JSON list of C-alpha atoms in Angstrom, two decimals:
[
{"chain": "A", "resi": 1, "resn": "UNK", "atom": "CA", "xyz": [-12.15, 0.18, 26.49]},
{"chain": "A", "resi": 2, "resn": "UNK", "atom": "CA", "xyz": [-12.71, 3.37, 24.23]},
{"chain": "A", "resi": 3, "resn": "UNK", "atom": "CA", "xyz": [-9.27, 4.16, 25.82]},
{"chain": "A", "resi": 4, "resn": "UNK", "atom": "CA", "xyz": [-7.12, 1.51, 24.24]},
{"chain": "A", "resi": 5, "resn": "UNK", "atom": "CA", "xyz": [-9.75, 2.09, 21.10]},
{"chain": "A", "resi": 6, "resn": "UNK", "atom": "CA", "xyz": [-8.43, 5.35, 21.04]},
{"chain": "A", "resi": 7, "resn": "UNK", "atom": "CA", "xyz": [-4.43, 4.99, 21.47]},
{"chain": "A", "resi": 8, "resn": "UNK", "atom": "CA", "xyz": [-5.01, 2.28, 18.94]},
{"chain": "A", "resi": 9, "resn": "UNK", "atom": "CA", "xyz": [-6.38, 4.82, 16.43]},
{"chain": "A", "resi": 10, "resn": "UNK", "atom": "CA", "xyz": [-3.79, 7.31, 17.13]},
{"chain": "A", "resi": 11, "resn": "UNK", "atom": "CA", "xyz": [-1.11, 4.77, 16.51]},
{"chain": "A", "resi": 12, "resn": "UNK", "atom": "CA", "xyz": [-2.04, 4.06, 13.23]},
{"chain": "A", "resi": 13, "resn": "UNK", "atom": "CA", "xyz": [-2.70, 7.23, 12.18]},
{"chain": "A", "resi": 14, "resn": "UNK", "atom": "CA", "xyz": [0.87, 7.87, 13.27]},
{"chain": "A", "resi": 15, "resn": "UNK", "atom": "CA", "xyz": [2.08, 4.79, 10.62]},
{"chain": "A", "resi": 16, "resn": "UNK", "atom": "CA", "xyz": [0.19, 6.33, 8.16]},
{"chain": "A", "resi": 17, "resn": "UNK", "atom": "CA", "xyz": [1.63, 10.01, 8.68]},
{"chain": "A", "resi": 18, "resn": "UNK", "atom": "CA", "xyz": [5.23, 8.52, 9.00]},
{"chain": "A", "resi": 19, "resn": "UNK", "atom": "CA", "xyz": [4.79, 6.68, 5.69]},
{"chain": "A", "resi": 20, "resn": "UNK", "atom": "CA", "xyz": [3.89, 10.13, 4.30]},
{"chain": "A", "resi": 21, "resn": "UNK", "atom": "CA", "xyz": [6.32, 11.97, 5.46]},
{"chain": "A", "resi": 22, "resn": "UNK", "atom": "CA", "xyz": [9.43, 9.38, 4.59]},
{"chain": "A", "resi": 23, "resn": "UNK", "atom": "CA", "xyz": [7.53, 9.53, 1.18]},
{"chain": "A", "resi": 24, "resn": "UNK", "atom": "CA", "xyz": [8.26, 13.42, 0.76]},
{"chain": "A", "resi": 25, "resn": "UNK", "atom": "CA", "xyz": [11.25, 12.91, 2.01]},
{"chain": "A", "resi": 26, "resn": "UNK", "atom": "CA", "xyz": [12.28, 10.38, -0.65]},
{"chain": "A", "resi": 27, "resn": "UNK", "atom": "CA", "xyz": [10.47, 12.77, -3.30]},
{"chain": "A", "resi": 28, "resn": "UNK", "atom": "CA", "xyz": [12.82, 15.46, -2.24]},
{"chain": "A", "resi": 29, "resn": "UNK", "atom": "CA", "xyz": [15.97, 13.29, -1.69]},
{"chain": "A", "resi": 30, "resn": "UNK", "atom": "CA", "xyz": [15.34, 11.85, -5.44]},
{"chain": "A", "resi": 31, "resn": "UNK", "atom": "CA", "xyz": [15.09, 15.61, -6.91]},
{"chain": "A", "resi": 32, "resn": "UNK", "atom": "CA", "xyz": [18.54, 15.90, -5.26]},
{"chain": "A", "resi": 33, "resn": "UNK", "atom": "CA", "xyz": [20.52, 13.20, -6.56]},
{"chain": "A", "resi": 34, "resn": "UNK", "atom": "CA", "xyz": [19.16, 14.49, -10.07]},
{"chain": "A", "resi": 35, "resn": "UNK", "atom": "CA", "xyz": [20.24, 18.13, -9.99]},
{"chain": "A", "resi": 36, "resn": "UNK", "atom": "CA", "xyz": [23.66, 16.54, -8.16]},
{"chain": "A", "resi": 37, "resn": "UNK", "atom": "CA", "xyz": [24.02, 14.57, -10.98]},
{"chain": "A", "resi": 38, "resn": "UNK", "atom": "CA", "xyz": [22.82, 16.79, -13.44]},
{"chain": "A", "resi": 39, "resn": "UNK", "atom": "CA", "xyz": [20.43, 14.51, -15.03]},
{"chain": "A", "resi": 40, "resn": "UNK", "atom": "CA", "xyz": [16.87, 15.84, -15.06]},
{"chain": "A", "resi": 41, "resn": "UNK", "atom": "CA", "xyz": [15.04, 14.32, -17.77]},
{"chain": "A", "resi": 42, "resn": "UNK", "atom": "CA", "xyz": [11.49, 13.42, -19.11]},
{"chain": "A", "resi": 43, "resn": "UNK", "atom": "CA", "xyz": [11.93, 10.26, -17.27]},
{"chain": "A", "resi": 44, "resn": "UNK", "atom": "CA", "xyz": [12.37, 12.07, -13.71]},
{"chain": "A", "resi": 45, "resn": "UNK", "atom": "CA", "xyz": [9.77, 14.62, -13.97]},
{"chain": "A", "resi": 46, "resn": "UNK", "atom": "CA", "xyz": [7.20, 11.87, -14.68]},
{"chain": "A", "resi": 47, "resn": "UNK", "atom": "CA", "xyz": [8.59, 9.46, -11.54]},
{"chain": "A", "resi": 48, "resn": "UNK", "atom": "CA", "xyz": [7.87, 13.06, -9.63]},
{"chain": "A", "resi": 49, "resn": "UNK", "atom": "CA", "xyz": [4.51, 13.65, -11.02]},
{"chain": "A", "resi": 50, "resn": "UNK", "atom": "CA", "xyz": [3.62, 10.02, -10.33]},
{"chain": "A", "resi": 51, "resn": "UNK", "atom": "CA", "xyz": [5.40, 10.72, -6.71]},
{"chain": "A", "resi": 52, "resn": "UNK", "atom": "CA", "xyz": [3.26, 13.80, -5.98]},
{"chain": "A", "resi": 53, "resn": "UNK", "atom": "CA", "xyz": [-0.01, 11.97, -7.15]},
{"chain": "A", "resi": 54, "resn": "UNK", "atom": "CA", "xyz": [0.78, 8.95, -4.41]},
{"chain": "A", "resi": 55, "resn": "UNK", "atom": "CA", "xyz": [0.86, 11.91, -2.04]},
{"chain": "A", "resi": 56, "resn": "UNK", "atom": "CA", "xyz": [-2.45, 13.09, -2.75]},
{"chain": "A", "resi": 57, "resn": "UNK", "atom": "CA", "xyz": [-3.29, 9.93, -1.84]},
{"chain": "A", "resi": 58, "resn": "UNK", "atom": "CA", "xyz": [-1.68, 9.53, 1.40]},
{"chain": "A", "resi": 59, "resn": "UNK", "atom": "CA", "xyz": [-3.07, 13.11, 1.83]},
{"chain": "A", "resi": 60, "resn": "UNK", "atom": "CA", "xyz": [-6.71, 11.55, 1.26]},
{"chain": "A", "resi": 61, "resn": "UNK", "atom": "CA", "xyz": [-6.47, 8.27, 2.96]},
{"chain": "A", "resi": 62, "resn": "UNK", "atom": "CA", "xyz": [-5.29, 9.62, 6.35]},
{"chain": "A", "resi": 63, "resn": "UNK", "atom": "CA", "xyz": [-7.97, 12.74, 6.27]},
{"chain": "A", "resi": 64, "resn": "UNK", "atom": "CA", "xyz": [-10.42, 10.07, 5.77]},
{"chain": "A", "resi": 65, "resn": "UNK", "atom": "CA", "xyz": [-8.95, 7.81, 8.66]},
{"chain": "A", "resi": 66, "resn": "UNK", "atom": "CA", "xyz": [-9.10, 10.85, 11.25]},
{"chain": "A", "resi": 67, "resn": "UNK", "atom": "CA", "xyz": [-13.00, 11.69, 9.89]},
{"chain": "A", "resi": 68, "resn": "UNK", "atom": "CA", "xyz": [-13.86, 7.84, 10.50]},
{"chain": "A", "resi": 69, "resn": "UNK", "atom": "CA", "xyz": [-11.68, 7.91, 14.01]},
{"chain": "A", "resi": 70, "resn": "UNK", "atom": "CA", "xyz": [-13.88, 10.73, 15.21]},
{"chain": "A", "resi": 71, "resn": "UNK", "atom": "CA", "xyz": [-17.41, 9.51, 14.04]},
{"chain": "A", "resi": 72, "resn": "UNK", "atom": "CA", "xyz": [-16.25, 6.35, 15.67]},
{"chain": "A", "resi": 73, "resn": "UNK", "atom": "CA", "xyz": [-14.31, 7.16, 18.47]},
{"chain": "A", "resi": 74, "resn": "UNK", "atom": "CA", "xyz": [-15.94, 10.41, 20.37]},
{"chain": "A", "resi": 75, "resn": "UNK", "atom": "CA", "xyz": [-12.48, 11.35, 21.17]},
{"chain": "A", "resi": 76, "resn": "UNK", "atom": "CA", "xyz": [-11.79, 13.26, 24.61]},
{"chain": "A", "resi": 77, "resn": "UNK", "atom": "CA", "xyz": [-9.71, 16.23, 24.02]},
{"chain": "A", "resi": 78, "resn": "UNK", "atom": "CA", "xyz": [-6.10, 14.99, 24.04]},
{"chain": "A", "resi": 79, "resn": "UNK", "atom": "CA", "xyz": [-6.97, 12.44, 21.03]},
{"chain": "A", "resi": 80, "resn": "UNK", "atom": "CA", "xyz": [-9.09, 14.99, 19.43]},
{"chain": "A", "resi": 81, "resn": "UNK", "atom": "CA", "xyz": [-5.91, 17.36, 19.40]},
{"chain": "A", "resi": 82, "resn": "UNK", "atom": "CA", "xyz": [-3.76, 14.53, 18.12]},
{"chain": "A", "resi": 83, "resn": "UNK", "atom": "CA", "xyz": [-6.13, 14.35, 15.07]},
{"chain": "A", "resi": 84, "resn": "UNK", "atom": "CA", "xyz": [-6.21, 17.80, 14.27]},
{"chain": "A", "resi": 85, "resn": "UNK", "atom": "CA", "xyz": [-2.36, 17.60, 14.86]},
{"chain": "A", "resi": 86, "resn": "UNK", "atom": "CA", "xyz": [-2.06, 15.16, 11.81]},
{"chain": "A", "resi": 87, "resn": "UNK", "atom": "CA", "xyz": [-5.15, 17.08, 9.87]},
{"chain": "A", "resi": 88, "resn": "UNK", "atom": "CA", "xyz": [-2.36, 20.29, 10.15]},
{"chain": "A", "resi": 89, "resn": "UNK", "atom": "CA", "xyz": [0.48, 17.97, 9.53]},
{"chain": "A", "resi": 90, "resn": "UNK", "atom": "CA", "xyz": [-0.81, 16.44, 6.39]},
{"chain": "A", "resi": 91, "resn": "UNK", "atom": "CA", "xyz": [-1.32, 19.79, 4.69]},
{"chain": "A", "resi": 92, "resn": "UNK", "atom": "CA", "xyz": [2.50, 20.82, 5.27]},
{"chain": "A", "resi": 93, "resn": "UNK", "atom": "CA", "xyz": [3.44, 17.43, 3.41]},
{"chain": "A", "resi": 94, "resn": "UNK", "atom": "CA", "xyz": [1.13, 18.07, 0.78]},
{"chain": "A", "resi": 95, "resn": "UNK", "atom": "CA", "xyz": [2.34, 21.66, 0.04]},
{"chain": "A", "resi": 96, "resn": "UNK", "atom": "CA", "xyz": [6.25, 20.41, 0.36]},
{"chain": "A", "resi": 97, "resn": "UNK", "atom": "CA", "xyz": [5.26, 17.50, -2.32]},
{"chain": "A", "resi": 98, "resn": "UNK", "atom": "CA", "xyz": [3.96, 20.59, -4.25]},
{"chain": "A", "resi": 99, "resn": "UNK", "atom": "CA", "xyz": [6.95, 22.36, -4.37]},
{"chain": "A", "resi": 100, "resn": "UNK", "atom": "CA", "xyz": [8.71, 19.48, -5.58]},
{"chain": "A", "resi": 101, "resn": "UNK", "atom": "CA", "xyz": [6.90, 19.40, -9.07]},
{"chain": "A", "resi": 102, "resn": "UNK", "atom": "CA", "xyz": [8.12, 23.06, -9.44]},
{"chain": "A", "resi": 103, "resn": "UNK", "atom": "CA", "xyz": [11.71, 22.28, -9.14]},
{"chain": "A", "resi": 104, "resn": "UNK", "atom": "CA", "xyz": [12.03, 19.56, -10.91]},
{"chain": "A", "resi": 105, "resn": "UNK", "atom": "CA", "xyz": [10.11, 21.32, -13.80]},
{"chain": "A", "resi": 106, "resn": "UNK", "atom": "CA", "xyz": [12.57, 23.99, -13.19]},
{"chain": "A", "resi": 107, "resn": "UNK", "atom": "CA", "xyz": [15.42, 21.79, -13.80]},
{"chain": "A", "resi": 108, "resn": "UNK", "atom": "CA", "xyz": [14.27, 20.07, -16.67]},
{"chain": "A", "resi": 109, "resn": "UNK", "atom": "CA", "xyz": [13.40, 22.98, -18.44]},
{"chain": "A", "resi": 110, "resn": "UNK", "atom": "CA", "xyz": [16.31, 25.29, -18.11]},
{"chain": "A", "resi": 111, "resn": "UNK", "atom": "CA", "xyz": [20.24, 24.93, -18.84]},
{"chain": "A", "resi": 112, "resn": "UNK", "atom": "CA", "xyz": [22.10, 25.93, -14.76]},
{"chain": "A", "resi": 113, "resn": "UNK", "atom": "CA", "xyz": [24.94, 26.98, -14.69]},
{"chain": "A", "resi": 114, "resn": "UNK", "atom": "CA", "xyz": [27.00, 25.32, -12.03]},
{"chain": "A", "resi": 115, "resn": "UNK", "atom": "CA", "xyz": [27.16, 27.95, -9.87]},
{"chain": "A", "resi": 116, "resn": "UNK", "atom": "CA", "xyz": [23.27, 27.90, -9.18]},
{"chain": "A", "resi": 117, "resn": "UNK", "atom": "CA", "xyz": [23.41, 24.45, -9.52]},
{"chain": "A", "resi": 118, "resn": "UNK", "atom": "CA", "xyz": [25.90, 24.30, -6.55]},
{"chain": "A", "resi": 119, "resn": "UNK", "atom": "CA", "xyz": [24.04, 26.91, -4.36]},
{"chain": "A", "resi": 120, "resn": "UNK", "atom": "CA", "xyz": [20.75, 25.08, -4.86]},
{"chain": "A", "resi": 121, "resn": "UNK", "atom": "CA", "xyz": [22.50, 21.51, -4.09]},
{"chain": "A", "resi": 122, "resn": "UNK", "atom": "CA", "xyz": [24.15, 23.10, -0.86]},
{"chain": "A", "resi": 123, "resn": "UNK", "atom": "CA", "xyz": [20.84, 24.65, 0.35]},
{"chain": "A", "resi": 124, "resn": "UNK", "atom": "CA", "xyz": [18.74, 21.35, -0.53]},
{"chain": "A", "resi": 125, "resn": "UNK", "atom": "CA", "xyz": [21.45, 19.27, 0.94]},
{"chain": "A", "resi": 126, "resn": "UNK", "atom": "CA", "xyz": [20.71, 21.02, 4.61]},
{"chain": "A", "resi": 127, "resn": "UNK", "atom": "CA", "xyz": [17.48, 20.84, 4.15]},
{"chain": "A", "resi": 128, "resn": "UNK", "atom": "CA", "xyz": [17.03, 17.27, 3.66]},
{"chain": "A", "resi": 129, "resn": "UNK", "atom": "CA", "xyz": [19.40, 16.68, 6.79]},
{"chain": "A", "resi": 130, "resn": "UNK", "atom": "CA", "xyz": [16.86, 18.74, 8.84]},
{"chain": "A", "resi": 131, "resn": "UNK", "atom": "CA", "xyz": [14.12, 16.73, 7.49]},
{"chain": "A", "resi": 132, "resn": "UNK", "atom": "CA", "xyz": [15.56, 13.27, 8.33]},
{"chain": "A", "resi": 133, "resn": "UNK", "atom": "CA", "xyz": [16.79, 14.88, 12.01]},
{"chain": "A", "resi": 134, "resn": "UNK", "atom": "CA", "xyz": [12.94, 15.66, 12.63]},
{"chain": "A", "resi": 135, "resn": "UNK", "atom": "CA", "xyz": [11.62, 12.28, 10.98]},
{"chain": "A", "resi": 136, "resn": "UNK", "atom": "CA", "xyz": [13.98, 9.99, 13.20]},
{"chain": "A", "resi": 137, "resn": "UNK", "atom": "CA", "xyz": [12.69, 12.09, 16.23]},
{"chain": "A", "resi": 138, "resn": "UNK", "atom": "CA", "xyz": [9.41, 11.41, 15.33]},
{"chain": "A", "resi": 139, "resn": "UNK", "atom": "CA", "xyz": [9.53, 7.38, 15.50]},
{"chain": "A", "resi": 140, "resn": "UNK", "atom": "CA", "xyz": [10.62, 7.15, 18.78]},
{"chain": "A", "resi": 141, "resn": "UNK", "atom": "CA", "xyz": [11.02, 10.17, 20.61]},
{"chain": "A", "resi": 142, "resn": "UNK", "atom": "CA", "xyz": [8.67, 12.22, 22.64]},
{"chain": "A", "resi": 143, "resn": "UNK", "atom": "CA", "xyz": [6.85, 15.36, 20.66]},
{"chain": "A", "resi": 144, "resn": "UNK", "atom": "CA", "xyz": [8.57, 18.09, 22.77]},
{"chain": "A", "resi": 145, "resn": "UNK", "atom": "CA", "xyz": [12.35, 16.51, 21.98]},
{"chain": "A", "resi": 146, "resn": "UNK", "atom": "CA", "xyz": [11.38, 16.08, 18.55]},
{"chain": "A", "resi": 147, "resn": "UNK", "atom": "CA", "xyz": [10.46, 19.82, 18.78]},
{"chain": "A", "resi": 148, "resn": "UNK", "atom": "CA", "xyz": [13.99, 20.88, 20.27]},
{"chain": "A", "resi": 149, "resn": "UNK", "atom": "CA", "xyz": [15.90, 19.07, 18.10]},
{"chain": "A", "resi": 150, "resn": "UNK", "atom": "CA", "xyz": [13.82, 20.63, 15.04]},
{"chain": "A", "resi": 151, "resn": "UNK", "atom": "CA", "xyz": [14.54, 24.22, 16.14]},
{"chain": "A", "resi": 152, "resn": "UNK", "atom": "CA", "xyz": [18.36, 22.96, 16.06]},
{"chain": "A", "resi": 153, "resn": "UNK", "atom": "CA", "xyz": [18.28, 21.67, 13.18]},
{"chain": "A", "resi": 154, "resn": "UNK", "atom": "CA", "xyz": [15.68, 25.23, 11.54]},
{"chain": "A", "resi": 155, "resn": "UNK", "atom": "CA", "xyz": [18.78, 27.38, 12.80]},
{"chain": "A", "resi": 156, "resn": "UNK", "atom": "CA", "xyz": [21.32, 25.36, 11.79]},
{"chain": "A", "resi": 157, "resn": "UNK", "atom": "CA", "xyz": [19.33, 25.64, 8.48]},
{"chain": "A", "resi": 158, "resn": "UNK", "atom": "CA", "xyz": [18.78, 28.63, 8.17]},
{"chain": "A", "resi": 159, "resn": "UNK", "atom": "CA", "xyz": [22.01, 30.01, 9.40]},
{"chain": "A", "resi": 160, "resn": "UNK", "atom": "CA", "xyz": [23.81, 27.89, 6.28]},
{"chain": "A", "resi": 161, "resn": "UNK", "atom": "CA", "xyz": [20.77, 29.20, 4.20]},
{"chain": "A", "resi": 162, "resn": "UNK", "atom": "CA", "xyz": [21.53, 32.98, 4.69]},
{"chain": "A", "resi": 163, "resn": "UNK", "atom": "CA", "xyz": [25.36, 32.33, 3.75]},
{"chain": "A", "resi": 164, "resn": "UNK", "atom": "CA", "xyz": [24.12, 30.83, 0.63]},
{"chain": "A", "resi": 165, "resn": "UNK", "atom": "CA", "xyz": [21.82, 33.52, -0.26]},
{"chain": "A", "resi": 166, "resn": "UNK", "atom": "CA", "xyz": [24.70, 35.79, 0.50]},
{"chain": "A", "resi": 167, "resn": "UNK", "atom": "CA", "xyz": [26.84, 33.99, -2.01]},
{"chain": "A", "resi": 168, "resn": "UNK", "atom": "CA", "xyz": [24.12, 35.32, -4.99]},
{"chain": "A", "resi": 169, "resn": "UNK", "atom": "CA", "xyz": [25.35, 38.75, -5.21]},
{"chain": "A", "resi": 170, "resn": "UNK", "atom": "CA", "xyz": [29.03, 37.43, -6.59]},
{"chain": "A", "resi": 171, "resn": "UNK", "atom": "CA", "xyz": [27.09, 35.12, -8.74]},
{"chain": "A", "resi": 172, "resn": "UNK", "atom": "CA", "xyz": [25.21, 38.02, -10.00]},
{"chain": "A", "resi": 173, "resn": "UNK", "atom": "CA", "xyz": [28.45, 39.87, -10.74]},
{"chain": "A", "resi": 174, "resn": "UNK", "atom": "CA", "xyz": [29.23, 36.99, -12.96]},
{"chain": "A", "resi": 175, "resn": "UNK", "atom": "CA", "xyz": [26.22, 36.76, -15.21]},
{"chain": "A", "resi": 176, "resn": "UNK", "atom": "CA", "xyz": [24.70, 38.64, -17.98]},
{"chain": "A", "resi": 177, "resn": "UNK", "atom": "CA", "xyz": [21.33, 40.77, -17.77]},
{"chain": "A", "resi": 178, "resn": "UNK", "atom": "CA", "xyz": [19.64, 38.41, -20.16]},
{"chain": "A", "resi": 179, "resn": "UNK", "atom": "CA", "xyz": [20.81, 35.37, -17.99]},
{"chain": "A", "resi": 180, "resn": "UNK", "atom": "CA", "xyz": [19.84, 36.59, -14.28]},
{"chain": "A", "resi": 181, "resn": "UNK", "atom": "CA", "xyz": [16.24, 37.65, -16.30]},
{"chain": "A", "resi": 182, "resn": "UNK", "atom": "CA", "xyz": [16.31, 33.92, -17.63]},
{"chain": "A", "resi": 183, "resn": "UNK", "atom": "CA", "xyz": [17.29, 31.80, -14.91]},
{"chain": "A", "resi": 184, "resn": "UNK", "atom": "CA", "xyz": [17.42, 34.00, -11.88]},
{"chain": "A", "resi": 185, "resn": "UNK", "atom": "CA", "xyz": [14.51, 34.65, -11.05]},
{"chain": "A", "resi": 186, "resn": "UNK", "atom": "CA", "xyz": [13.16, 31.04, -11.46]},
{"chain": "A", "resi": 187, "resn": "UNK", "atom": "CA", "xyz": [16.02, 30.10, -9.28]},
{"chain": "A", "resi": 188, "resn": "UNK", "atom": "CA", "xyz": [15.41, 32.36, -6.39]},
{"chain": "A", "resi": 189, "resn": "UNK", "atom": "CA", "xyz": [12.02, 30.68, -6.61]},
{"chain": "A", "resi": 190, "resn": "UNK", "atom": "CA", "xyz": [13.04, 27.34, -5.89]},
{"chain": "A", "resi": 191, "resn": "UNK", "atom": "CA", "xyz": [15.74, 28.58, -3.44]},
{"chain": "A", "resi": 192, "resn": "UNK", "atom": "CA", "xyz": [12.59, 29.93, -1.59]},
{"chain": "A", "resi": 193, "resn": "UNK", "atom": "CA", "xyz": [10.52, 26.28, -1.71]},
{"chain": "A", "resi": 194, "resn": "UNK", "atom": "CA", "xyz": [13.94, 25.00, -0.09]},
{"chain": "A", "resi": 195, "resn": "UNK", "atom": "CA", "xyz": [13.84, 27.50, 2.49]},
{"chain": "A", "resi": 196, "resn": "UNK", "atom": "CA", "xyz": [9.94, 26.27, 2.85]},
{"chain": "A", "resi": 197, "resn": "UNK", "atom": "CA", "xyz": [11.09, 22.88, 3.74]},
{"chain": "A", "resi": 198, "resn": "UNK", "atom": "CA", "xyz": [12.05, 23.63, 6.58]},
{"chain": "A", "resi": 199, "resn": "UNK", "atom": "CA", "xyz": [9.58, 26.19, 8.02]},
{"chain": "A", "resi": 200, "resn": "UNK", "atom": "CA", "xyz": [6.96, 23.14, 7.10]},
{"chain": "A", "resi": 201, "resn": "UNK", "atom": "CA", "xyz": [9.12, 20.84, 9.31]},
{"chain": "A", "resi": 202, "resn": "UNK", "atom": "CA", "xyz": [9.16, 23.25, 11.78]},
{"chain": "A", "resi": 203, "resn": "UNK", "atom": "CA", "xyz": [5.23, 23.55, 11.65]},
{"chain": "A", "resi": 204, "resn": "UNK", "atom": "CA", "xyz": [4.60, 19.64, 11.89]},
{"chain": "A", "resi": 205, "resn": "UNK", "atom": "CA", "xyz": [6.74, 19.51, 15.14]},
{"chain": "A", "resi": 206, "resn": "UNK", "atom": "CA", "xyz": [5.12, 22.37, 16.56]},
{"chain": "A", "resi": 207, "resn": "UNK", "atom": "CA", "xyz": [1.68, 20.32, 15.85]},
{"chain": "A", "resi": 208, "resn": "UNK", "atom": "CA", "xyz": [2.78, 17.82, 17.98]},
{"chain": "A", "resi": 209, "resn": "UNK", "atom": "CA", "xyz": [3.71, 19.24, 20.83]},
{"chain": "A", "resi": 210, "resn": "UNK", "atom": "CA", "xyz": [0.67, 21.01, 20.52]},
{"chain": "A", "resi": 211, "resn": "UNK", "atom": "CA", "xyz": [-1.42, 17.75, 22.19]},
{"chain": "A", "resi": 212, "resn": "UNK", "atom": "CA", "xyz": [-0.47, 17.76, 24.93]},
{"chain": "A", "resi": 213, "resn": "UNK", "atom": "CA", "xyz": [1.41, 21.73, 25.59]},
{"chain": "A", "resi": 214, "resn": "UNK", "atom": "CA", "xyz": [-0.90, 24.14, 24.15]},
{"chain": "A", "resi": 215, "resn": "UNK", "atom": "CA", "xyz": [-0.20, 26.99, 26.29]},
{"chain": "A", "resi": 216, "resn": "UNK", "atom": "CA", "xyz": [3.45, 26.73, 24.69]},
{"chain": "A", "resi": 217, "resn": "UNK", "atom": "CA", "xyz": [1.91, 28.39, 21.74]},
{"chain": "A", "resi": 218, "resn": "UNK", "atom": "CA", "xyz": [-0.50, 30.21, 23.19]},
{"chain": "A", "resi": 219, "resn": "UNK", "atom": "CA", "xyz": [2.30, 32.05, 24.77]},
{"chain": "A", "resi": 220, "resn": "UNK", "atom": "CA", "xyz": [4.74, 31.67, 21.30]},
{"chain": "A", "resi": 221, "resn": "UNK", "atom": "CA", "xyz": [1.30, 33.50, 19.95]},
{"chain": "A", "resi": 222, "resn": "UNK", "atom": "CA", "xyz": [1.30, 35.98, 22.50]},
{"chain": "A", "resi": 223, "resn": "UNK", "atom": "CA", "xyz": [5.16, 37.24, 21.63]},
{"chain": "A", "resi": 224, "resn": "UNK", "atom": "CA", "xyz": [4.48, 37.38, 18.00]},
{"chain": "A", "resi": 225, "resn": "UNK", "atom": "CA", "xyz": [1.61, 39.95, 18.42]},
{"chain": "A", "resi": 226, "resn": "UNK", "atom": "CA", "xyz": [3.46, 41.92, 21.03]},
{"chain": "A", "resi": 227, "resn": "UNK", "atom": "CA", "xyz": [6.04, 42.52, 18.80]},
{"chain": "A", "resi": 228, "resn": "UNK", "atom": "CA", "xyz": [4.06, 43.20, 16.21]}
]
């Protein structure tokens, strides 16, 4: 009985966490369509402040769901890791809401050129493709596919990410000192938070597979350190 209990817990901890995520994936996909259509106003950064507070929320609500589901529960070990799985996953969604008050502050406070606006909107653009690749996985798929088809879609990334970043140094050529001072550097910033997406996405599918596959990180661990 505290079986089914248990899988009933973890399945709607997982509606809760899915609702989260598709909401900072909508938080990110609005920002988009604004900078694409170059209208960042008052109006937006409010919708994303209001956005980013609902977040908290789901941030709060399902920490206090996995408290009550071990209090109540006693989970074995396998449930217990799928708790601490969301617990992990939570804080990546939290931090990529985060980010998303930065650039849209960015945007409404500065005059882009179309250049940056382009290089950001090409960089977002993949970003939100490997987010919805990794979210669809999620609903339906098993962790360690969802996890394969996340590191597909983290090079794919991040190969399209480094051509865009190469792209910078002709944009430099282009611009005044007084400009790349100005807007540059707050750029580069938000570049980086777009680059963060991903690694974050990467993270939450890693959590998963986690449950029930530890020694895959234990040895991923392991590598890291050697080469070190």
């Amino acid at each position: 009985m505290n079986y089914e209990i248990m899988k009933q817990s973890e399945r709607e901890l997982q509606v809760e966490f899915l609702k989260f995520y598709d909401h900072v994936y909508k938080t990110w996909q609005f920002i988009y369509k604004g900078v694409k259509n170059k209208n960042i106003n008052s109006s937006e950064v409010e919708e994303i402040y209001r956005m980013e507070d609902l977040s908290n929320h789901f941030e709060a609500k399902i920490q206090d769901d996995c408290i009550w589901s071990i209090s109540k529960n006693e989970p074995m070990a396998n449930h217990l890791r799928y708790i601490i799985a969301i617990l992990n996953s939570i804080k990546d969604l939290e931090r990529m809401a985060d980010y998303g008050v930065s650039a849209i502050r960015f945007f409404a406070n500065n005059k882009i050129t179309n250049d940056i606006r382009n290089l950001v909107i090409e960089i977002l653009k993949g970003a939100l493709n490997g987010m919805l690749k990794v979210f669809n996985s999620l609903k339906v798929k098993p962790a360690i596919d969802t996890y394969k088809i996340c590191q597909h879609a983290h090079v794919a990334f991040k190969n399209n990410y480094n051509k865009m970043v190469e792209k910078l140094s002709g944009i430099l050529k282009d611009h005044t000192a007084e400009q790349i001072e100005r807007l540059f550097h707050g750029a580069i910033i938000i570049i980086k938070h777009i680059e963060r997406l991903m690694d974050h996405v990467a993270n939450i599918a890693e959590n998963f597979v986690f449950i029930k596959q530890p020694d895959l990180f234990f040895s991923k661990h392991s590598k890291q350190i050697d080469k070190a």
